[in-house]
Short mmCIF file of C-alpha atoms in Angstrom, two decimals:
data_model
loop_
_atom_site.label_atom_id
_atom_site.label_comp_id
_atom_site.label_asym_id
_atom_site.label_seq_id
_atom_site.Cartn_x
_atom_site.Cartn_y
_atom_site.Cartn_z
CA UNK A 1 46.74 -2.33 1.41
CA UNK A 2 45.64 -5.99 1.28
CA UNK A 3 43.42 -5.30 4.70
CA UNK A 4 42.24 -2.42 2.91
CA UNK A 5 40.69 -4.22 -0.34
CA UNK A 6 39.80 -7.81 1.58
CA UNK A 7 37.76 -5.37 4.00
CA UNK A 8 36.03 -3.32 1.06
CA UNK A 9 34.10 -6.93 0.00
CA UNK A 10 33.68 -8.30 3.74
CA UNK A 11 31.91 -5.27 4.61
CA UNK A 12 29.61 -5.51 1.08
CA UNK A 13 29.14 -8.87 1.82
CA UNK A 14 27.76 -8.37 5.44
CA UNK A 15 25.78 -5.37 4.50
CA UNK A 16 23.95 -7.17 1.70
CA UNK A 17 23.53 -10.47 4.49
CA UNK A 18 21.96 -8.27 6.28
CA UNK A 19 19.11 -6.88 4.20
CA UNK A 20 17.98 -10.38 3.00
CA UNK A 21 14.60 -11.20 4.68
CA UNK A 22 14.60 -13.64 7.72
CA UNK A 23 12.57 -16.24 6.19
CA UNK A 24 9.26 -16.00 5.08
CA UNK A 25 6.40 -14.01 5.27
CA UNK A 26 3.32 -15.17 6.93
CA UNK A 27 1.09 -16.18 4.67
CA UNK A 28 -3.08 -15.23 5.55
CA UNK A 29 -5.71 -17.40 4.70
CA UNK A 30 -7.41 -16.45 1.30
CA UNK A 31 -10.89 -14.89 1.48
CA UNK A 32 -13.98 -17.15 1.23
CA UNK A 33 -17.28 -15.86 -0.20
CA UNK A 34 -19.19 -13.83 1.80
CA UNK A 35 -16.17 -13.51 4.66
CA UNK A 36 -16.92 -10.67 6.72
CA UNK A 37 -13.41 -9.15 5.30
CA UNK A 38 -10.88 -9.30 2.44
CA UNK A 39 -8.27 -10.39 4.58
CA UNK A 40 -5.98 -6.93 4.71
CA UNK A 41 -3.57 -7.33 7.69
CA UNK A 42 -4.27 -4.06 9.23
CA UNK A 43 -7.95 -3.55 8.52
CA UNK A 44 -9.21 -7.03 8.51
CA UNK A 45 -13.07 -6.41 8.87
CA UNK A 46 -12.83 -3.95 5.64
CA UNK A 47 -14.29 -4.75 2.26
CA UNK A 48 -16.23 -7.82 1.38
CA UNK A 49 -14.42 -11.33 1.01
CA UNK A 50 -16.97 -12.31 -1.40
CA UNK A 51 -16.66 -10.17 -4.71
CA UNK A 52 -13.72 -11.03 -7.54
CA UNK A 53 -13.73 -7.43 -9.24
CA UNK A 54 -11.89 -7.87 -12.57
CA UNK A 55 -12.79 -4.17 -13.67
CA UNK A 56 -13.68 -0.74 -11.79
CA UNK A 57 -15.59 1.67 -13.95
CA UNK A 58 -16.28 4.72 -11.14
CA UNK A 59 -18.10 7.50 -13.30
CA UNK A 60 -18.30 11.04 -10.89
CA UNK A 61 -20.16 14.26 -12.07
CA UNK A 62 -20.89 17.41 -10.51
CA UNK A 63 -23.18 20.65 -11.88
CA UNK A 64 -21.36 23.81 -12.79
CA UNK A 65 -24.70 25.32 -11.63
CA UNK A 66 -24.37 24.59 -8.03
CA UNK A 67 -20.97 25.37 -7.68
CA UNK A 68 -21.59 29.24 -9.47
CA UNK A 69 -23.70 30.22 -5.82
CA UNK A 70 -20.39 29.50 -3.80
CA UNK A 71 -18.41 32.52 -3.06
CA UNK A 72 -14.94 32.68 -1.77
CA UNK A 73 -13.26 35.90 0.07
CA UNK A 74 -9.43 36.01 -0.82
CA UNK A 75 -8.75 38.21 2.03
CA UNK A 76 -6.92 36.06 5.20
CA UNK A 77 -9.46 35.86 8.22
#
């Protein structure tokens, strides 16, 4: 029984070692104004390096009009 319970917090112990991070992450340069990119790892040319946006205010509209000429056949092809 006392292998049994010093085991339990051994194994907790090693299991929560091992999901700590190695050290630490790489950091990437900041952005300068105008820089060809914004510095995202994986798409590094994307987006512009040289615009702070504090606020997005995307308005989108569409006309009912337009979308009364579709028509759509519910029978399978």
């Amino acid at each position: 029984m006392i292998l049994r319970t010093g085991l339990v917090p051994a194994l907790f112990g090693l299991t929560l070692a091992g999901s700590l991070p190695a050290g630490p992450a790489v950091a990437e340069r900041a952005p300068t104004p105008g820089a060809s990119g914004m510095g995202d790892p994986y798409f590094p040319q994307d987006g512009n390096g040289g615009i702070d946006v504090l606020h997005h205010d995307v308005r989108d509209g569409y006309r009912d009009s337009f979308l009364a000429d579709w028509n759509t056949d519910p029978r399978a092809a």
